[in-house]
mmCIF file with all atom_site columns, C-alpha atoms in Angstrom:
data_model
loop_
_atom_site.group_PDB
_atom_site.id
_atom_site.type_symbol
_atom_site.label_atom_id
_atom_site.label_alt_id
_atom_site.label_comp_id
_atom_site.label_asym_id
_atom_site.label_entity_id
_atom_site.label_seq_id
_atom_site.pdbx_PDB_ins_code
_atom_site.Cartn_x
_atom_site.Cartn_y
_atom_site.Cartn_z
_atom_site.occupancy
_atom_site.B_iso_or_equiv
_atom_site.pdbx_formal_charge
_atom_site.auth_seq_id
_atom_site.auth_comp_id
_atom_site.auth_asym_id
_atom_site.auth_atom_id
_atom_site.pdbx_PDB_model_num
ATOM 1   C CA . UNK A 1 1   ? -153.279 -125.363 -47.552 1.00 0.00 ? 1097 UNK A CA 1
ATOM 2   C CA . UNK A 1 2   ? -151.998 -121.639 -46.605 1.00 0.00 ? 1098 UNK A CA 1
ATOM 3   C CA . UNK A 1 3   ? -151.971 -121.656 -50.806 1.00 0.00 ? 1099 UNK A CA 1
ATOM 4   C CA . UNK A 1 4   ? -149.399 -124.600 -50.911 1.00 0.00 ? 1100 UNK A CA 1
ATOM 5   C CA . UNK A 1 5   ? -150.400 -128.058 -52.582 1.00 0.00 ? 1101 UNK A CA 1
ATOM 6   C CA . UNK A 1 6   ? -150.370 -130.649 -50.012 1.00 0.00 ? 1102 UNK A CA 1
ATOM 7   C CA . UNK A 1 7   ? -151.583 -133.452 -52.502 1.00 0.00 ? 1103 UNK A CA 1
ATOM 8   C CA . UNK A 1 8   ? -150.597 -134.542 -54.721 1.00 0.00 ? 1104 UNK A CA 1
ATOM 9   C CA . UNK A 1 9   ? -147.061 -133.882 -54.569 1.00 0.00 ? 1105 UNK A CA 1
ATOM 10  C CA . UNK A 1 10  ? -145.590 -131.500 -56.366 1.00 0.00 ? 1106 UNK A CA 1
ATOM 11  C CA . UNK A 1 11  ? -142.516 -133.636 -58.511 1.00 0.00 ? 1107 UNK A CA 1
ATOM 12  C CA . UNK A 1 12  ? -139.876 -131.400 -60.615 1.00 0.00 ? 1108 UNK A CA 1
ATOM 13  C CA . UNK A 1 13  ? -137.078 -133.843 -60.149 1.00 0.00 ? 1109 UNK A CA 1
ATOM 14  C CA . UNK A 1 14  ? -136.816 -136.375 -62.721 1.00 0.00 ? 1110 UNK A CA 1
ATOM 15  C CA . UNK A 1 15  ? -137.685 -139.540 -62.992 1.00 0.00 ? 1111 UNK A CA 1
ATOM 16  C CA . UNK A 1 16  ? -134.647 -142.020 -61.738 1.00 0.00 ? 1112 UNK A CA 1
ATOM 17  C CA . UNK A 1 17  ? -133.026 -143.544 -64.869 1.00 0.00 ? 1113 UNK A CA 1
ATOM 18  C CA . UNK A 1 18  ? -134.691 -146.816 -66.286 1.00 0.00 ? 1114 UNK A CA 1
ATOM 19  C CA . UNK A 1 19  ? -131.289 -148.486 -65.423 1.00 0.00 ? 1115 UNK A CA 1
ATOM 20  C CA . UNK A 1 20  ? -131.165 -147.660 -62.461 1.00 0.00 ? 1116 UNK A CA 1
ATOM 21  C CA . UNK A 1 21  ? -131.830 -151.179 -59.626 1.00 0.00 ? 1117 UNK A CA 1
ATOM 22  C CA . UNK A 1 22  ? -135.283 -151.453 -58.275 1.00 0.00 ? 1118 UNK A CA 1
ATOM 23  C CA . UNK A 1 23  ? -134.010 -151.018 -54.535 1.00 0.00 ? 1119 UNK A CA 1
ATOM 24  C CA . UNK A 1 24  ? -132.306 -147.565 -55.722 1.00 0.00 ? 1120 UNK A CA 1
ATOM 25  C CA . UNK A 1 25  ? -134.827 -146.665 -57.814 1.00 0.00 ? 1121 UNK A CA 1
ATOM 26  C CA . UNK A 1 26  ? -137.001 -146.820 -54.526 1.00 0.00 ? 1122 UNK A CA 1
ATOM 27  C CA . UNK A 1 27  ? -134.903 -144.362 -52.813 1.00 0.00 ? 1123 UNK A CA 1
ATOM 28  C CA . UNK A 1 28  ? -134.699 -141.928 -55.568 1.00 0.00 ? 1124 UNK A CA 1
ATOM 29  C CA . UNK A 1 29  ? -138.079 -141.774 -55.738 1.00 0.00 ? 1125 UNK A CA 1
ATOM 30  C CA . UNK A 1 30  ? -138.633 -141.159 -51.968 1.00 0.00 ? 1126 UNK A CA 1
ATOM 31  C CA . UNK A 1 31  ? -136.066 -138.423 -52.515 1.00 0.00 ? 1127 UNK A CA 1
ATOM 32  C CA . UNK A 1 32  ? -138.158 -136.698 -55.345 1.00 0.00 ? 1128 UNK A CA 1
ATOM 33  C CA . UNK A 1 33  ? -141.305 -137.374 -53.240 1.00 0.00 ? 1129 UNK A CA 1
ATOM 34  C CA . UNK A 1 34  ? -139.332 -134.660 -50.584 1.00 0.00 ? 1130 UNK A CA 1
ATOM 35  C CA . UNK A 1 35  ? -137.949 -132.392 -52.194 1.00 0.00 ? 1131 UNK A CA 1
ATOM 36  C CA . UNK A 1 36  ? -139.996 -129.704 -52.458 1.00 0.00 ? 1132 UNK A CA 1
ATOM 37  C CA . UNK A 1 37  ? -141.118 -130.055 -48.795 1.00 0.00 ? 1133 UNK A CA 1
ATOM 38  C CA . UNK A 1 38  ? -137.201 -130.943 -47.594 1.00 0.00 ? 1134 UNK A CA 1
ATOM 39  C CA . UNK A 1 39  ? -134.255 -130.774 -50.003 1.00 0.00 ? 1135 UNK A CA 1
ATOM 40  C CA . UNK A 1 40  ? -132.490 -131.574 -47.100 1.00 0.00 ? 1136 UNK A CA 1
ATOM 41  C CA . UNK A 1 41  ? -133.991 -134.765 -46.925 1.00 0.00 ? 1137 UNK A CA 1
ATOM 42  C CA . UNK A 1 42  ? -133.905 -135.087 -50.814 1.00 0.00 ? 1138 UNK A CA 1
ATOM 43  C CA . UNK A 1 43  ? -130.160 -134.913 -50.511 1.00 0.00 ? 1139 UNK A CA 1
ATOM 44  C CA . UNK A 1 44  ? -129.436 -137.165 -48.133 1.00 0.00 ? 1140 UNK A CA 1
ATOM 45  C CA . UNK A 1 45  ? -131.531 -139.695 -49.800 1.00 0.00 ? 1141 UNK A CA 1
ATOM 46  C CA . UNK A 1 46  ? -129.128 -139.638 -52.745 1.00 0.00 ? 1142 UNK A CA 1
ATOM 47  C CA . UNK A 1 47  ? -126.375 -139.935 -50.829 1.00 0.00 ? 1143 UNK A CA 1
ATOM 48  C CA . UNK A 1 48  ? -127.745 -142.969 -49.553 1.00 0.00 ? 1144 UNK A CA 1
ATOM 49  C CA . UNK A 1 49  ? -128.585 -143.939 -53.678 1.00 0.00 ? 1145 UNK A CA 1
ATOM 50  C CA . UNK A 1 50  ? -124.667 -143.335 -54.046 1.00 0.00 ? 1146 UNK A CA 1
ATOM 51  C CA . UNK A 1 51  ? -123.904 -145.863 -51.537 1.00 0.00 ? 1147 UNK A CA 1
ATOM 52  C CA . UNK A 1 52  ? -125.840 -148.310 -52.816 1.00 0.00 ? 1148 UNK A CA 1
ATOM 53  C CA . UNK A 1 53  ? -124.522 -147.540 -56.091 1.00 0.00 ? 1149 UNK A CA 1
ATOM 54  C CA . UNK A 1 54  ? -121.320 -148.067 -54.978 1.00 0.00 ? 1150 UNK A CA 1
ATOM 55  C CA . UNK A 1 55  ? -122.222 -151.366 -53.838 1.00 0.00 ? 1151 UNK A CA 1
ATOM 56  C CA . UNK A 1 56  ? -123.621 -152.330 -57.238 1.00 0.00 ? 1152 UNK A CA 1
ATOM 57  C CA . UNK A 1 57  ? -120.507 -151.270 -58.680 1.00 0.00 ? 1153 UNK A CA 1
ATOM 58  C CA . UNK A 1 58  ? -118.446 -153.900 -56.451 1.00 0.00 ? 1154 UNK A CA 1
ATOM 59  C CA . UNK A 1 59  ? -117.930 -152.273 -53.609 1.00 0.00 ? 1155 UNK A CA 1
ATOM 60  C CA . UNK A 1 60  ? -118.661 -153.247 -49.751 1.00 0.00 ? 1156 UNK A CA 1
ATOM 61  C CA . UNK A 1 61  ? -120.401 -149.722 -48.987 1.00 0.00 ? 1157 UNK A CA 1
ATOM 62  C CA . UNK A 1 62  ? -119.365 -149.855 -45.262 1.00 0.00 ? 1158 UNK A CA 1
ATOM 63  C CA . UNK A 1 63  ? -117.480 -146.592 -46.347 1.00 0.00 ? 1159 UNK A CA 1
ATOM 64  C CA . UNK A 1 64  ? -118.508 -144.185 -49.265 1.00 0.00 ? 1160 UNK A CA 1
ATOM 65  C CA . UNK A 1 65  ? -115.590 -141.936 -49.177 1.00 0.00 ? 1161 UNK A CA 1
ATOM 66  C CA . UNK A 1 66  ? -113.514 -145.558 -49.191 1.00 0.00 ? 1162 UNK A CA 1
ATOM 67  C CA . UNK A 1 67  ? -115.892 -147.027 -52.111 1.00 0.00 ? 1163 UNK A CA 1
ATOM 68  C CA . UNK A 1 68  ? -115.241 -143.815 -54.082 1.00 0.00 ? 1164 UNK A CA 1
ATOM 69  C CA . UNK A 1 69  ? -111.123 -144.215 -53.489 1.00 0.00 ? 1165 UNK A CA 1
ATOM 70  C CA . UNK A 1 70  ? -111.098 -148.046 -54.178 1.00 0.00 ? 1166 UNK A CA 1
ATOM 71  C CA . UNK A 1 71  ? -113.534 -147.113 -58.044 1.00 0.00 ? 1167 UNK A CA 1
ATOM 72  C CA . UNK A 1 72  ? -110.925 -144.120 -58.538 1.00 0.00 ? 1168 UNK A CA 1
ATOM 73  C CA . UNK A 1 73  ? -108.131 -146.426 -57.830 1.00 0.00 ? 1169 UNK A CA 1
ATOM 74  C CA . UNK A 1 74  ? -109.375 -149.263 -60.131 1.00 0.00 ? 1170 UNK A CA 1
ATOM 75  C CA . UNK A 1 75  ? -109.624 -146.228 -63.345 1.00 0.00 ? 1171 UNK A CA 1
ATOM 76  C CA . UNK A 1 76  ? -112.719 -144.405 -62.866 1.00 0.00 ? 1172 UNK A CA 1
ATOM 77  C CA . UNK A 1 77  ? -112.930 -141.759 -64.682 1.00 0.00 ? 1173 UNK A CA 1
ATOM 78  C CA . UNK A 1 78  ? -112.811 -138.131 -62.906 1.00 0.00 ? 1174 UNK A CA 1
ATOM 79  C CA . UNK A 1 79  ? -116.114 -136.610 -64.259 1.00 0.00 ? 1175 UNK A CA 1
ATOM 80  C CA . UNK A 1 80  ? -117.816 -139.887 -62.241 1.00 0.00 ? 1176 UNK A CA 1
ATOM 81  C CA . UNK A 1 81  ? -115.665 -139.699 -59.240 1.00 0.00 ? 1177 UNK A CA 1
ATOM 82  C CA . UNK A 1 82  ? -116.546 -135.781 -59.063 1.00 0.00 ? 1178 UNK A CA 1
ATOM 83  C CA . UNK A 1 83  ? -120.482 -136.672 -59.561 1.00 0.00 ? 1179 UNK A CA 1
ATOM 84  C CA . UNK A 1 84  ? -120.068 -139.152 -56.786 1.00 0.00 ? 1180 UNK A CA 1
ATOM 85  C CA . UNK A 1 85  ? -118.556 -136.880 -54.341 1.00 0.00 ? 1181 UNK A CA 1
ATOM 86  C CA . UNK A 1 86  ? -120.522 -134.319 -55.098 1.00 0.00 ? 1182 UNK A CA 1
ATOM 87  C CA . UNK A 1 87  ? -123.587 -136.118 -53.797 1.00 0.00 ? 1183 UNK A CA 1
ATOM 88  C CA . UNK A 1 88  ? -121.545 -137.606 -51.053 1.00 0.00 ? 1184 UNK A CA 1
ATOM 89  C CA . UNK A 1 89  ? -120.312 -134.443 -49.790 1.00 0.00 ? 1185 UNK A CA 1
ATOM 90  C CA . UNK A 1 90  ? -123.846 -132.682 -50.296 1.00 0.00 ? 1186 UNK A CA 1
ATOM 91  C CA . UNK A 1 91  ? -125.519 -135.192 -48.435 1.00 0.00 ? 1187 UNK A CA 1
ATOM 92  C CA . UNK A 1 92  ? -123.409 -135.493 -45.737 1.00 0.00 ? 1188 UNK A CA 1
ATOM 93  C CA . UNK A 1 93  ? -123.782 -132.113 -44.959 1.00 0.00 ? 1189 UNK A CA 1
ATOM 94  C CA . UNK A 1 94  ? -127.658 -132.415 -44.477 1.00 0.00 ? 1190 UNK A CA 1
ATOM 95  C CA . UNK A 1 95  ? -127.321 -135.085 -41.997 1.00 0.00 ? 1191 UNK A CA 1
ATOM 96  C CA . UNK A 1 96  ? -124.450 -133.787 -40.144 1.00 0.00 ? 1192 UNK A CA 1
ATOM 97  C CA . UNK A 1 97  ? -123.503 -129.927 -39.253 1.00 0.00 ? 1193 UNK A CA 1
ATOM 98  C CA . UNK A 1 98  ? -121.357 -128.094 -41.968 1.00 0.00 ? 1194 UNK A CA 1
ATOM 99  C CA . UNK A 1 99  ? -120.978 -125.538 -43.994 1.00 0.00 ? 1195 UNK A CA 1
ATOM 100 C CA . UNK A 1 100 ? -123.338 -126.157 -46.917 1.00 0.00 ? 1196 UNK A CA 1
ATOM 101 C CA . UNK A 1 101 ? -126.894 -125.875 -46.664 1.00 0.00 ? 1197 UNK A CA 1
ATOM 102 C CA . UNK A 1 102 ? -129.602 -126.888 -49.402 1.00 0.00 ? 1198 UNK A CA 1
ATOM 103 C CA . UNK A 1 103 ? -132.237 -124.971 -47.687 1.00 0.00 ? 1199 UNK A CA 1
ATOM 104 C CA . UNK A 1 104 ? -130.407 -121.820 -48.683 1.00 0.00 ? 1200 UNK A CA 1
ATOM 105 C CA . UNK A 1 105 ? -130.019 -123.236 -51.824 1.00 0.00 ? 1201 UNK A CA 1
ATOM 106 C CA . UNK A 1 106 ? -132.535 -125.775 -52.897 1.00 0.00 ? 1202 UNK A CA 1
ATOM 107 C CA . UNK A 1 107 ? -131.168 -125.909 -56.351 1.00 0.00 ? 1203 UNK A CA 1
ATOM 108 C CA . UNK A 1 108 ? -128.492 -127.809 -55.061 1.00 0.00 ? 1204 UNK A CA 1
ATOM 109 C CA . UNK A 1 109 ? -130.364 -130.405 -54.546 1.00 0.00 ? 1205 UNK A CA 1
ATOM 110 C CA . UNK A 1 110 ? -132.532 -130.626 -57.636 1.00 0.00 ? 1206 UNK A CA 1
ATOM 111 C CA . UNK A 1 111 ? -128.895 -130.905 -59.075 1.00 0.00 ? 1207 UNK A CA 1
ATOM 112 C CA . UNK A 1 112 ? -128.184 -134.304 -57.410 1.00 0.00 ? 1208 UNK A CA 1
ATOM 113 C CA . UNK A 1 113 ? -131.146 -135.799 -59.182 1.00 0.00 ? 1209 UNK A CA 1
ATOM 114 C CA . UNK A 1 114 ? -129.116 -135.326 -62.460 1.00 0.00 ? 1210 UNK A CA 1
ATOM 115 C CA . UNK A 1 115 ? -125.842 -136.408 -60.695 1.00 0.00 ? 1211 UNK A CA 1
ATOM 116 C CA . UNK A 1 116 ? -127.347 -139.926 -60.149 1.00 0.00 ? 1212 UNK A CA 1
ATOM 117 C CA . UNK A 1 117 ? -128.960 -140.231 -62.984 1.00 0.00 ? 1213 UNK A CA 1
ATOM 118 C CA . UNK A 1 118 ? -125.682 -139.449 -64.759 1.00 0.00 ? 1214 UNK A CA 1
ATOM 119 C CA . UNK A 1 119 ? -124.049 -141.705 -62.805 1.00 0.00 ? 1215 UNK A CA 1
ATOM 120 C CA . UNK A 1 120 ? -126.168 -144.756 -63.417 1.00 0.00 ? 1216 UNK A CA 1
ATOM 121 C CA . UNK A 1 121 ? -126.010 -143.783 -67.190 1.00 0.00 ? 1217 UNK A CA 1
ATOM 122 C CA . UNK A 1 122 ? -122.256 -143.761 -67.031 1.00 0.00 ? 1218 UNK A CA 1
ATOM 123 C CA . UNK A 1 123 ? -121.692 -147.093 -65.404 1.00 0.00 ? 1219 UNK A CA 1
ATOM 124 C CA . UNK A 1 124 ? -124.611 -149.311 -65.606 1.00 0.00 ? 1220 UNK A CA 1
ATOM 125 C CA . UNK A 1 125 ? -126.584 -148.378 -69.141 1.00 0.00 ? 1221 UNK A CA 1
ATOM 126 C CA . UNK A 1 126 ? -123.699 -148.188 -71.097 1.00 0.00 ? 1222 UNK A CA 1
ATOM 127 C CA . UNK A 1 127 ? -121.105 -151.018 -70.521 1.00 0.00 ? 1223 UNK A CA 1
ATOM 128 C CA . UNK A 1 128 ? -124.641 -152.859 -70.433 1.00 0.00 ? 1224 UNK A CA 1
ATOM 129 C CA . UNK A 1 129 ? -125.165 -151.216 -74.000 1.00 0.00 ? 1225 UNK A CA 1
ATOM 130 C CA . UNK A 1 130 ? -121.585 -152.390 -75.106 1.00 0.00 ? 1226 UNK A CA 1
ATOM 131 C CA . UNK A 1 131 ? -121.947 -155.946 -73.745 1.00 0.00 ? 1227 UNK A CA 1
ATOM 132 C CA . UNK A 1 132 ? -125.236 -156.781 -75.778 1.00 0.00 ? 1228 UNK A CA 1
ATOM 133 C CA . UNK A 1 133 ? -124.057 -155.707 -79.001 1.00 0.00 ? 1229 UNK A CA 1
ATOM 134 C CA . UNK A 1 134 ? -120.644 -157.046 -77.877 1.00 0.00 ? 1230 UNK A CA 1
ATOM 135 C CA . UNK A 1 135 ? -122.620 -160.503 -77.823 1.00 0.00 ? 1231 UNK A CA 1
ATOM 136 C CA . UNK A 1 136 ? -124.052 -160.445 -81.236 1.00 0.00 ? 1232 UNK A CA 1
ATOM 137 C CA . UNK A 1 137 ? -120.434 -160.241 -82.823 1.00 0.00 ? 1233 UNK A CA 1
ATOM 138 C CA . UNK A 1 138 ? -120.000 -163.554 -84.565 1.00 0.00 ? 1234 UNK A CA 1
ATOM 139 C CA . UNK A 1 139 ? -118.134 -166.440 -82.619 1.00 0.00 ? 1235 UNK A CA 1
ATOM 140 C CA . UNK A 1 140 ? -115.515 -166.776 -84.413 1.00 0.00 ? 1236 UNK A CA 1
ATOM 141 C CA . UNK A 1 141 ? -114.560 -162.955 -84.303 1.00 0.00 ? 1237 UNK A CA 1
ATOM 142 C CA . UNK A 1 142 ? -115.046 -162.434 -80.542 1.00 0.00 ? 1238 UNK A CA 1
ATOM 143 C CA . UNK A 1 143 ? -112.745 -165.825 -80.514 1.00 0.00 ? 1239 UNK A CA 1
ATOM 144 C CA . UNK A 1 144 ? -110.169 -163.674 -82.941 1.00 0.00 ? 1240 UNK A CA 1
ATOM 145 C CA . UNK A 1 145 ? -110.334 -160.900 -80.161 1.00 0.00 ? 1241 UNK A CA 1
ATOM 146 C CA . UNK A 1 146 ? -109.625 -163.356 -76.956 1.00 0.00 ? 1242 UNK A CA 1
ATOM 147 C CA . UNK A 1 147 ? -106.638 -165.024 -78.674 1.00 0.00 ? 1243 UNK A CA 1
ATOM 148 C CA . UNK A 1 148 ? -105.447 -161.067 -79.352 1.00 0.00 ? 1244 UNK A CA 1
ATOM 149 C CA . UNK A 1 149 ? -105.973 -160.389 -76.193 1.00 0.00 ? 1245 UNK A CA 1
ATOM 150 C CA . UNK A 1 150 ? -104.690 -163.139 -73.978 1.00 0.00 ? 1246 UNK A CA 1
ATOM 151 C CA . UNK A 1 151 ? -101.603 -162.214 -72.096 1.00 0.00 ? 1247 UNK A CA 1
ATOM 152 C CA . UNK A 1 152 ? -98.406  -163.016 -73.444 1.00 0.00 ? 1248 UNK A CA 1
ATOM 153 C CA . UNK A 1 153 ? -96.097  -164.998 -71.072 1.00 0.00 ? 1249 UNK A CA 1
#
């Protein structure tokens, strides 16, 4: 229409990261299934993906900017806590007047896709990685590594 595909959508974000939980997953694709019509839209979906994330990571999500502050407290590392406020921040500001705009710079918000992803990557794939071939160490050597490790009174 008016030489614009209407259908099927036009996708150039990626797909969300094969870690990443079903109900998120849902939103992320919603988000790519916007974007070229309303990175606006596309960025406050991920927002709302970072919330949930947050959740996933132990947090009560009532409060992102809280969520974020109680991760960074507990040692998360700065590259995550920057990724995580980047989409926070970003996606606030579609949803609420401010400063920054995607639709002047819909880049932006292609960008967030990767964020996520990144995200997920960082704190769900690979601890998961670690713990299953953390599992296949023998007994009696994971059994060596708690008695190390127990706290000395």
């Amino acid at each position: 229409m008016n030489q614009k595909m209407i259908y099927p959508a036009t996708l150039t974000a990626p797909a969300a990261h094969a870690d990443t939980p079903t109900d998120i997953a849902k939103d992320f694709d919603e988000a790519r299934s916007v974007l070229a019509s309303s990175p606006r839209s596309a960025a406050a979906l991920l927002r709302l993906c970072v919330q949930k994330l947050c959740i996933v990571l132990g947090e009560p999500g009532q409060n992102i900017n809280a969520d974020i502050g109680s991760l960074v407290a507990k040692g998360l590392s700065p590259h995550i806590q920057q990724a995580l406020d980047i989409v926070r921040v970003v996606g606030n500001e579609q949803v609420h007047p401010g400063t920054l705009d995607v639709r002047d710079n819909p880049e932006i918000a292609l960008r967030l896709f990767a964020l996520v992803n990144f995200i997920v990557d960082d704190q769900i794939s690979k601890p998961k990685a670690i713990a299953e071939l953390y599992a296949q160490l023998p007994p009696s050597k994971l059994n060596g590594i708690a008695n190390r490790d127990k706290t000395k009174p």
